[in-house]
mmCIF file of C-alpha atoms in Angstrom:
data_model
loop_
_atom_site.group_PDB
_atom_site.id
_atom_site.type_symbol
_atom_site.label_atom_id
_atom_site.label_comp_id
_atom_site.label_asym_id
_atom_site.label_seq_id
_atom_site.Cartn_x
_atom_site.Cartn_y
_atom_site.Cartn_z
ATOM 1 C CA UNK A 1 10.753 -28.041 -1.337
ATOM 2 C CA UNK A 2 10.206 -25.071 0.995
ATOM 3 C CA UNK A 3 13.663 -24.001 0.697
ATOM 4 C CA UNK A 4 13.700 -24.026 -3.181
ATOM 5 C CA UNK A 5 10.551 -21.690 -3.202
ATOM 6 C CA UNK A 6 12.447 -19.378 -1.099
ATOM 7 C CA UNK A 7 15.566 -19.615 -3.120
ATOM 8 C CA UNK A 8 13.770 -18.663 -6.273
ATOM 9 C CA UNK A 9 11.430 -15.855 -4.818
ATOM 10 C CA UNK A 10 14.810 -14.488 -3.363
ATOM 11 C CA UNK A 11 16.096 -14.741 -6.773
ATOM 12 C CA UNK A 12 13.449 -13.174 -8.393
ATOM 13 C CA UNK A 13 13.537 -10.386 -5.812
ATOM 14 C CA UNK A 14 17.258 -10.168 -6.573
ATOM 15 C CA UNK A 15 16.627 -10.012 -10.288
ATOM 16 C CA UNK A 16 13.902 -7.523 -9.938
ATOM 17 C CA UNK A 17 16.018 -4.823 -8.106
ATOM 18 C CA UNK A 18 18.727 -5.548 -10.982
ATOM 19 C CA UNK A 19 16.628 -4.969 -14.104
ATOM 20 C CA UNK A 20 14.068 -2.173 -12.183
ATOM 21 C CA UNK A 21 16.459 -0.423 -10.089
ATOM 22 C CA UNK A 22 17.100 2.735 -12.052
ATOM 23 C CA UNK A 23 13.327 2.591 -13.307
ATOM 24 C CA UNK A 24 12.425 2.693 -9.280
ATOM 25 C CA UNK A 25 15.148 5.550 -8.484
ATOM 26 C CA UNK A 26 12.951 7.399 -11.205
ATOM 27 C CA UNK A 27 9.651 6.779 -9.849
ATOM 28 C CA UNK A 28 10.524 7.562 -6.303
ATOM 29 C CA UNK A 29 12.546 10.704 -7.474
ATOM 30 C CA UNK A 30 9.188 11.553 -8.933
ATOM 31 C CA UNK A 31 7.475 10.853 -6.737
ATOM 32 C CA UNK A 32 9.395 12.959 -4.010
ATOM 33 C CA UNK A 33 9.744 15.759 -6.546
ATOM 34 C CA UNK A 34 6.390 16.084 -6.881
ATOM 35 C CA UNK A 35 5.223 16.205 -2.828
ATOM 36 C CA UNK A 36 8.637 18.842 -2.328
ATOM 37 C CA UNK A 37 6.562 21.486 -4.722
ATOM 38 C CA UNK A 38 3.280 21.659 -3.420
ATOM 39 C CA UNK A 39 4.921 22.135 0.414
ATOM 40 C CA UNK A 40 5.906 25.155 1.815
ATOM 41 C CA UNK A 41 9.667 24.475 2.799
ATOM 42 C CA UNK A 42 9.759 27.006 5.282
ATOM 43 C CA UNK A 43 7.549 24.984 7.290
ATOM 44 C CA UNK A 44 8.950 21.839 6.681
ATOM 45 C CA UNK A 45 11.973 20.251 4.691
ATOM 46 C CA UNK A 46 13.566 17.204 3.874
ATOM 47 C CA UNK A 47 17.198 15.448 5.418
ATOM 48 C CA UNK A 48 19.606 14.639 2.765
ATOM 49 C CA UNK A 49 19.821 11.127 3.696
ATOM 50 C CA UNK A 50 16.595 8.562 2.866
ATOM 51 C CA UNK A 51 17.448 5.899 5.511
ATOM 52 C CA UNK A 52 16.627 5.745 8.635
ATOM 53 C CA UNK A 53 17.397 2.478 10.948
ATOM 54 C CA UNK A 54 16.250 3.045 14.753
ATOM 55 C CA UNK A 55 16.501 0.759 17.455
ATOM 56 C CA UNK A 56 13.743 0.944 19.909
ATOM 57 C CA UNK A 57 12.787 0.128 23.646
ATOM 58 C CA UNK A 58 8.999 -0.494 24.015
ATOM 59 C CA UNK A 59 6.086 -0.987 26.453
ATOM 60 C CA UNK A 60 2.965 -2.631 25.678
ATOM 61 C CA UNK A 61 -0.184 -4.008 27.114
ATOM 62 C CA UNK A 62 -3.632 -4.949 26.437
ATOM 63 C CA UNK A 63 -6.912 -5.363 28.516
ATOM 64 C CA UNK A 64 -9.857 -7.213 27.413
ATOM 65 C CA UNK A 65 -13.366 -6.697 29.186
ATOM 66 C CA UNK A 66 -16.114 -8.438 27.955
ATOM 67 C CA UNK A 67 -20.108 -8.894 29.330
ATOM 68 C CA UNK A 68 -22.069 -11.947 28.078
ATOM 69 C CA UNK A 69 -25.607 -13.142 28.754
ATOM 70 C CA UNK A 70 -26.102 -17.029 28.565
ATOM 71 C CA UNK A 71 -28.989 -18.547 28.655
ATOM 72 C CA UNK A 72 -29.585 -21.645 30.454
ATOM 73 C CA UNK A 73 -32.165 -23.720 31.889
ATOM 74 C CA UNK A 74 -32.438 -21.664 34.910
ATOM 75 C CA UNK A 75 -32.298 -18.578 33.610
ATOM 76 C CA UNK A 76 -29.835 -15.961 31.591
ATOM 77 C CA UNK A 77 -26.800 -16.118 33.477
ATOM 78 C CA UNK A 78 -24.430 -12.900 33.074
ATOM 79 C CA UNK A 79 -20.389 -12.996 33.027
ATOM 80 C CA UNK A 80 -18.045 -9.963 33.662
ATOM 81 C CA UNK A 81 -14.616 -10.366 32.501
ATOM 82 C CA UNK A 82 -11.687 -8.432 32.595
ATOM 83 C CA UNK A 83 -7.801 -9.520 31.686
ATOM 84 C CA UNK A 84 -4.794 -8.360 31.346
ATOM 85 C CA UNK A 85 -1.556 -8.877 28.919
ATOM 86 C CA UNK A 86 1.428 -9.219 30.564
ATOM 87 C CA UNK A 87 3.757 -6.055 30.206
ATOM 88 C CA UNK A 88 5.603 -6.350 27.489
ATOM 89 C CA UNK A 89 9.250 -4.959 27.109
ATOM 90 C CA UNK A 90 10.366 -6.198 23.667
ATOM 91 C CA UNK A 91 13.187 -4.789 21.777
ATOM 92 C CA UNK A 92 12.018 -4.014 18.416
ATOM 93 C CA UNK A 93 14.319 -2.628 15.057
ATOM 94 C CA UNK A 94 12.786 -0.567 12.787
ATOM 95 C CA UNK A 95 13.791 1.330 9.075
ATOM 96 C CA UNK A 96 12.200 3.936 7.111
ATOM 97 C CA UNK A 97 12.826 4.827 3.388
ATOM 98 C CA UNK A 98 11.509 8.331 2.685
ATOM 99 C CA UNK A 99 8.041 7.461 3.579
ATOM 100 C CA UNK A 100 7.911 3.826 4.121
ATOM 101 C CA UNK A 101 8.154 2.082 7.054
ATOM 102 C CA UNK A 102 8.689 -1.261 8.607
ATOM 103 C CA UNK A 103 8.993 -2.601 12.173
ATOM 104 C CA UNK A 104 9.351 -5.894 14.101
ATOM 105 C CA UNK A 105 8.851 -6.234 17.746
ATOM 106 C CA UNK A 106 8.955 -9.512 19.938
ATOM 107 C CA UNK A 107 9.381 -10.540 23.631
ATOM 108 C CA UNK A 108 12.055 -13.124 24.234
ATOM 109 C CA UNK A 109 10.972 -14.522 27.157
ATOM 110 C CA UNK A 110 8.013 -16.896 28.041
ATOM 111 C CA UNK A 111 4.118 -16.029 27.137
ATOM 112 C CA UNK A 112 5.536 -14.341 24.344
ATOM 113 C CA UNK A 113 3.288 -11.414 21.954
ATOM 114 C CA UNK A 114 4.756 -10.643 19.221
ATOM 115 C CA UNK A 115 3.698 -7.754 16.649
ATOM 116 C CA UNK A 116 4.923 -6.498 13.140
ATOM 117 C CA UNK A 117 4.208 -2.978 11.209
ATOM 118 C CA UNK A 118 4.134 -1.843 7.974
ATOM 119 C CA UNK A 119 3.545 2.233 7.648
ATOM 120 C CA UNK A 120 3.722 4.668 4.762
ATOM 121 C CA UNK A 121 3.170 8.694 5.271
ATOM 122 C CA UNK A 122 3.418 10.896 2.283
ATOM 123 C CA UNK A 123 2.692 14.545 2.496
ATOM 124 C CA UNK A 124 -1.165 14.110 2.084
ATOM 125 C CA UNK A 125 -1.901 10.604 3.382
ATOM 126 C CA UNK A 126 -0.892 8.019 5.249
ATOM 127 C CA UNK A 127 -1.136 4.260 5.606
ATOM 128 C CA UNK A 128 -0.506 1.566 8.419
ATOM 129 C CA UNK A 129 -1.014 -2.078 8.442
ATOM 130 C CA UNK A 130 -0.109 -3.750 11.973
ATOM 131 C CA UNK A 131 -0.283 -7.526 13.291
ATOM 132 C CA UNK A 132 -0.509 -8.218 17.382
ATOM 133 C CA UNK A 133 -0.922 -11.338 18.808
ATOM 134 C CA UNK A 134 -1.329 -11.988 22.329
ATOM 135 C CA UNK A 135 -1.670 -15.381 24.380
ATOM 136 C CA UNK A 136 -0.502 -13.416 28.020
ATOM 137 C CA UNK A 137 -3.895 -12.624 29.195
ATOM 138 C CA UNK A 138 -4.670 -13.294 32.834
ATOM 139 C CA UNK A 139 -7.555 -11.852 35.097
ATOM 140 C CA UNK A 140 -10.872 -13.275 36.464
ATOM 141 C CA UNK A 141 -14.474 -13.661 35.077
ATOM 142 C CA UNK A 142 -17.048 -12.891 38.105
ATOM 143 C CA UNK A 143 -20.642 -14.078 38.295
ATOM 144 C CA UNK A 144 -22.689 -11.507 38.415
ATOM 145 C CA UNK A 145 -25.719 -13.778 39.346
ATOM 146 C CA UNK A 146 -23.327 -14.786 42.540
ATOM 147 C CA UNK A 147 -24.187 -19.159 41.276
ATOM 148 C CA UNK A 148 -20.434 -19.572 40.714
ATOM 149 C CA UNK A 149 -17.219 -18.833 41.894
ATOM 150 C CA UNK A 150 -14.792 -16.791 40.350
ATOM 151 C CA UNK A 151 -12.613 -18.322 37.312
ATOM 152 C CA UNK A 152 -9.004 -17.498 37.138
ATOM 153 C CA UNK A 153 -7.378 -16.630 33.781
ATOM 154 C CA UNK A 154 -4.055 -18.163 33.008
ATOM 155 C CA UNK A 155 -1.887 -16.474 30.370
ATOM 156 C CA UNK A 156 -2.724 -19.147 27.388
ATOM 157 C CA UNK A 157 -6.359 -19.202 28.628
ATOM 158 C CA UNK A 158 -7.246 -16.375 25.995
ATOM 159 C CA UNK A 159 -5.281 -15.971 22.545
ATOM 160 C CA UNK A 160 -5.922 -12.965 20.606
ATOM 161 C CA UNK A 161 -4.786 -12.474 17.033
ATOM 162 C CA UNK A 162 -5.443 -8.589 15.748
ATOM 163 C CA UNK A 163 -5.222 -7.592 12.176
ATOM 164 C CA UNK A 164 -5.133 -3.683 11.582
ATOM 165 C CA UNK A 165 -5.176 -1.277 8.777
ATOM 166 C CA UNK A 166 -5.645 2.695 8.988
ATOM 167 C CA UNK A 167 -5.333 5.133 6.023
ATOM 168 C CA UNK A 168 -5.971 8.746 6.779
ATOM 169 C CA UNK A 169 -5.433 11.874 4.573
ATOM 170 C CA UNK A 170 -4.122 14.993 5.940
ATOM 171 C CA UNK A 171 -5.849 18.306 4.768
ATOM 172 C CA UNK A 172 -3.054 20.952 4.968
ATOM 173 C CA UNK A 173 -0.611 18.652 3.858
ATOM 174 C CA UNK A 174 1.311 22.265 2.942
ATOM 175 C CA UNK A 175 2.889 23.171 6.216
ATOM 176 C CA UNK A 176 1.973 20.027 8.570
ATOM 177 C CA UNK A 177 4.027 16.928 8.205
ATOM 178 C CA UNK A 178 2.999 13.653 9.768
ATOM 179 C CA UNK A 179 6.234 11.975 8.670
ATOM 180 C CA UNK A 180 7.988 14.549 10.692
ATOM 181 C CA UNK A 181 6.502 12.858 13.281
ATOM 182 C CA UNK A 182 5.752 9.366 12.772
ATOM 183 C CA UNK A 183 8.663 8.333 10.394
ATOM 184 C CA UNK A 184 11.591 11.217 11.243
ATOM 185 C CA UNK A 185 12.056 11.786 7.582
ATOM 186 C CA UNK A 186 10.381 14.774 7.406
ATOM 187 C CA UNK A 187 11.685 17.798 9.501
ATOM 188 C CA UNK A 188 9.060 20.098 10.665
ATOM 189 C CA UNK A 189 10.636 23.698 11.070
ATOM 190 C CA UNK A 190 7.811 25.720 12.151
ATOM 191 C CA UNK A 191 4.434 24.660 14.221
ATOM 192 C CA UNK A 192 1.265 24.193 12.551
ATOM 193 C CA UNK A 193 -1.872 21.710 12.411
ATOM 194 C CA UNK A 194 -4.285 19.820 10.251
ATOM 195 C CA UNK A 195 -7.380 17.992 10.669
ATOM 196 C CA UNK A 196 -7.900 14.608 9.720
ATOM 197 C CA UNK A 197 -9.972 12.193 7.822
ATOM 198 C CA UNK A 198 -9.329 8.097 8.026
ATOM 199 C CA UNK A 199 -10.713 4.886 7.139
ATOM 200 C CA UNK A 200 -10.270 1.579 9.526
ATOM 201 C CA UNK A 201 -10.183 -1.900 8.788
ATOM 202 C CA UNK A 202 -9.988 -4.579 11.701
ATOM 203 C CA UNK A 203 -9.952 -8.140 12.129
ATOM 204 C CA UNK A 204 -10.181 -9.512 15.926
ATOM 205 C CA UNK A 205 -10.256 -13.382 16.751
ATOM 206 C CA UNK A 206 -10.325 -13.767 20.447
ATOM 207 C CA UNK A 207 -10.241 -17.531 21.863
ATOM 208 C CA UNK A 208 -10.771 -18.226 25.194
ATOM 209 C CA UNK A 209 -11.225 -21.295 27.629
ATOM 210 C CA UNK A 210 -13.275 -22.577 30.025
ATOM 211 C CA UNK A 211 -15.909 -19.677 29.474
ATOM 212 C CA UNK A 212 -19.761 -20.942 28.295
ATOM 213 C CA UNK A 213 -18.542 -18.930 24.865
ATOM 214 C CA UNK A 214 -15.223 -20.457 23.180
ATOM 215 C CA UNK A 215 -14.240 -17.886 20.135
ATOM 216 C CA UNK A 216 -15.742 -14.267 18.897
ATOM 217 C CA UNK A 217 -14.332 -13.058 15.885
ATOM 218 C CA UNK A 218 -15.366 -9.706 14.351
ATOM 219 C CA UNK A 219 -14.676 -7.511 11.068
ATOM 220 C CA UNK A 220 -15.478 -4.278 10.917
ATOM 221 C CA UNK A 221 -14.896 -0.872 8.970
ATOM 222 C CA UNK A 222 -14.825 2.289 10.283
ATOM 223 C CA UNK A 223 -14.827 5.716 9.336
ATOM 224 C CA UNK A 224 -13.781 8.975 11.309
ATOM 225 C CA UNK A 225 -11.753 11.959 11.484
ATOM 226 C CA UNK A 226 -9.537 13.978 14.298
ATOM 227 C CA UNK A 227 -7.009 16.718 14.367
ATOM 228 C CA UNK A 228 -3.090 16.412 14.522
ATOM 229 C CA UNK A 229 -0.387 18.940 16.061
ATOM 230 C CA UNK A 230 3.410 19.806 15.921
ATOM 231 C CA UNK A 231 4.650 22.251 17.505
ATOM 232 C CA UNK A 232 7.968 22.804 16.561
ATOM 233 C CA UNK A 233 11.025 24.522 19.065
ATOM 234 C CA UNK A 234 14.787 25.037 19.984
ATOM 235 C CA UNK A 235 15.568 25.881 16.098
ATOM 236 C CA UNK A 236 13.659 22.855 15.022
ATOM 237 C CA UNK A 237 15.868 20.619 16.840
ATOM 238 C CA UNK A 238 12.496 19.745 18.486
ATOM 239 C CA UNK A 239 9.061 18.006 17.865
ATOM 240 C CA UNK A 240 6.258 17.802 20.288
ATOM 241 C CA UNK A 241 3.366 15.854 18.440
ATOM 242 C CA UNK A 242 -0.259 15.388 19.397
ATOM 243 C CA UNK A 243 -3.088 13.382 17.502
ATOM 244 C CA UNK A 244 -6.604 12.004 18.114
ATOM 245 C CA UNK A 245 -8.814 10.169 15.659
ATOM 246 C CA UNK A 246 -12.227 9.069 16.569
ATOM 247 C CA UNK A 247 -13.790 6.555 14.538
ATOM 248 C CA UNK A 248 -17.681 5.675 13.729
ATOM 249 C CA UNK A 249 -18.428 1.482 12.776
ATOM 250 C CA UNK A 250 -20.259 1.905 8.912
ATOM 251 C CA UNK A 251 -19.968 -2.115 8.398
ATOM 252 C CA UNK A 252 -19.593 -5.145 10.731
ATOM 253 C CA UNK A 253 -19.481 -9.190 10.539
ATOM 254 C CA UNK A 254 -19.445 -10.624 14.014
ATOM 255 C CA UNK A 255 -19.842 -13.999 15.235
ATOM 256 C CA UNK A 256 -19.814 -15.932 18.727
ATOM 257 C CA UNK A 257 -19.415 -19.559 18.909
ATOM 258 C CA UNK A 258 -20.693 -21.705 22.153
ATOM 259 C CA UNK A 259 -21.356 -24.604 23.287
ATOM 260 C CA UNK A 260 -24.560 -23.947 21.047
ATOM 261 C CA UNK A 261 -22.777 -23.128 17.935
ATOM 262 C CA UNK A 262 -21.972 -20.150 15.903
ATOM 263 C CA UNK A 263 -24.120 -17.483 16.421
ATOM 264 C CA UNK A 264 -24.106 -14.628 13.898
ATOM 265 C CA UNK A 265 -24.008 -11.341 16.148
ATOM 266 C CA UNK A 266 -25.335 -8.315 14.831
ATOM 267 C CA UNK A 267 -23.931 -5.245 16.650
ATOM 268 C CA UNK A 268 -26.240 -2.254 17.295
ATOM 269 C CA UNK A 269 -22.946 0.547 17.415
ATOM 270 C CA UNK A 270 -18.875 0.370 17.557
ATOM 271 C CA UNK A 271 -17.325 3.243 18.588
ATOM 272 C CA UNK A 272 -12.888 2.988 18.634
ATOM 273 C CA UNK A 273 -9.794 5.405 17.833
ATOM 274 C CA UNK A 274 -6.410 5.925 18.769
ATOM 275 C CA UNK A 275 -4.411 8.929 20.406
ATOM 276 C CA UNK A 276 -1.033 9.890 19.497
ATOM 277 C CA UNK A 277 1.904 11.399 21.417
ATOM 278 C CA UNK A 278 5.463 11.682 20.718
ATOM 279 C CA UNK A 279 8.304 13.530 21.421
ATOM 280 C CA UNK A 280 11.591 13.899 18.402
ATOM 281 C CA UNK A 281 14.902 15.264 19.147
ATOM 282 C CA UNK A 282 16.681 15.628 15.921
ATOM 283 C CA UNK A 283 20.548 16.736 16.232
ATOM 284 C CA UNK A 284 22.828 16.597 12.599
ATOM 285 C CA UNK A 285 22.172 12.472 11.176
ATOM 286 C CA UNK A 286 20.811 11.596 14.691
ATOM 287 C CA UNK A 287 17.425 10.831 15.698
ATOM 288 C CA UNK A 288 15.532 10.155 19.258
ATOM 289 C CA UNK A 289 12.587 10.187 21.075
ATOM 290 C CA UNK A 290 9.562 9.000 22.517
ATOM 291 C CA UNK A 291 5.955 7.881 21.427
ATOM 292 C CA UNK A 292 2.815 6.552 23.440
ATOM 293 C CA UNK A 293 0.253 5.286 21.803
ATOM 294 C CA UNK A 294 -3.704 4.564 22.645
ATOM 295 C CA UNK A 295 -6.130 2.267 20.674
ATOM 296 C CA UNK A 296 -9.391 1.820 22.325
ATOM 297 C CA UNK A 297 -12.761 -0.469 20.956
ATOM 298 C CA UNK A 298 -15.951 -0.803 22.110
ATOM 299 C CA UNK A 299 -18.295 -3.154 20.769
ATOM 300 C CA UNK A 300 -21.637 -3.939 21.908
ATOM 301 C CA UNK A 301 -21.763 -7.386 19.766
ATOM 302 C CA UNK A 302 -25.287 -8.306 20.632
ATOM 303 C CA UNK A 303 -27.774 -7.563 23.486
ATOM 304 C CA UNK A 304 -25.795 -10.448 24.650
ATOM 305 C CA UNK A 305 -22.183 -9.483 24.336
ATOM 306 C CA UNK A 306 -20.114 -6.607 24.824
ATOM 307 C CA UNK A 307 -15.776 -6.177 24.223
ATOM 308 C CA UNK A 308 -14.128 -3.528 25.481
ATOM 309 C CA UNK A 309 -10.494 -3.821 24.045
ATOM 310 C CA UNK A 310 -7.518 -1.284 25.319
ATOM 311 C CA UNK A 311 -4.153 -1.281 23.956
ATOM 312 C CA UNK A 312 -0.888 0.719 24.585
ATOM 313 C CA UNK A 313 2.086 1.001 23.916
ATOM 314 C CA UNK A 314 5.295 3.357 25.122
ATOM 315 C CA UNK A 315 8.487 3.654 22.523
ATOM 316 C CA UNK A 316 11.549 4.896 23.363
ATOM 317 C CA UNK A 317 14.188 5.354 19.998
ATOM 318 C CA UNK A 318 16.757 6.551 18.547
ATOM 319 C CA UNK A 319 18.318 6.424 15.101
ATOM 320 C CA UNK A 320 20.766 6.967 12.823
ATOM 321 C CA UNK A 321 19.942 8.454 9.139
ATOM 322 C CA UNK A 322 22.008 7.121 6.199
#
């Protein structure tokens, strides 16, 4: 049954792209057409070619720390955690279609995190949706009240599953490009900057074991803005990119679930962002570089329970365009 439904969505995929491939050559030619006229080319233009497949080399990690306050029958006891993903070296592949975007990235060996991307970056906005989950945690939850010993974490002990989504919209989407930097399909020819202004959607489920609290899952929305960079050298062979967003909580659904039950948490503030770095070297229908990436959360959940979540990743890529 399964691989009927698969043979007729491929089919109807197949048969889409048949009947509406002209129809889509003329929307994106359109579409490109008009983003081309309102930029000033001599601060950015466009490679002949609209493919771009990369291969990349990545390093990633995460670290949780959380605070909780239980109350028992002796009194509120209070936990500080902290734990650590496993450094991750996955080979990932990636492709990039004007502005769109797509990337897979998994670890082949044990305690494996896996994450896929989806981006899209047009000359005013931008878009990226990204999966992550991690089950290589491993660190140690203290006591603070000193009535326990230390508990070890064990990668598998907490499982984290992390659903993200950022859309921002870039103000002098004239002469800045953040394709130029994020995709390579834009070439930026002469430095300049814009600020910023995004909205943030994530979804964090975070199981652990052997802790008096078993799962915490929380939604939240966020708004924000920051200020990007290129600065563009050696005959604009060369990108040097710099980016930071800050980003205010506006909405929130949290809950903790215990021994006790679920417990709805209503958090008082939620402050997260991300910084951006890269490096592109572009040279005729060649492509490489390097990118390093920060997202950092903090949520105070509760007067009970705080998350602190860090993640990172370094890229090194390069790519052919097509």
């Amino acid at each position: 049954m399964k691989r009927r439904l698969l043979l007729i969505i491929f089919s109807l995929l197949i048969t889409t792209q048949l009947i509406a491939g002209p129809r889509w050559r003329s929307f994106i030619n359109w579409v490109d057409s008009a983003d081309i006229a309102g930029a000033d080319t001599s601060y950015v233009r466009w490679p002949k070619q609209d493919l771009i497949a990369s291969i990349n080399s990545k390093i990633t990690s995460s670290t949780l720390h959380v605070h909780y306050h239980y109350p028992s029958e002796y009194g509120d006891l209070s936990y500080d955690g902290s734990a650590t993903a496993e450094l991750q070296t996955p080979i990932s592949l990636s492709l990039a279609y004007r502005g769109w975007g797509v990337s897979y990235s998994r670890n082949f060996e044990k305690n494996v995190d896996d994450e896929f991307s989806f981006s899209t970056c047009g000359r005013k906005y931008g878009a990226e949706l990204r999966y992550q989950h991690s089950h290589s945690y491993s660190g140690t939850i203290e006591d603070d009240m000193g009535y326990q010993e230390d508990i070890d974490i064990q990668p598998g002990d907490i499982t984290q599953e992390l659903y993200y989504a950022n859309v921002y919209y870039v103000f002098n989407s004239k002469r800045f490009s953040l394709p130029a930097a994020l995709l390579q399909t834009v070439i930026q020819r002469r430095s300049a900057g814009s600020w910023l202004a995004a909205i943030n959607f994530q979804r964090n489920i975070l199981n652990f074991q052997d802790i008096p609290f078993y799962k915490v899952t929380s939604t939240k929305i966020s708004l924000g803005g920051g200020y990007a960079y290129n600065w563009a050298f050696a005959k604009e062979k060369c990108l040097l990119h710099a980016s930071i967003m800050p980003l205010l909580n506006v909405y929130n659904h949290n809950s903790i679930y215990s021994d006790t039950g679920k417990e709805a948490a209503t958090e008082s503030i939620s402050l997260n962002g991300n910084i951006h770095l890269s490096f592109v070297y572009n040279v005729s229908r060649y492509v490489m570089g390097a990118s390093n990436i920060y997202y950092l959360s903090w949520q105070n959940l509760s007067d009970r329970i705080a998350v602190v979540d860090l993640n990172w990743s370094s890229r090194l890529f390069i790519g052919v365009r097509f």
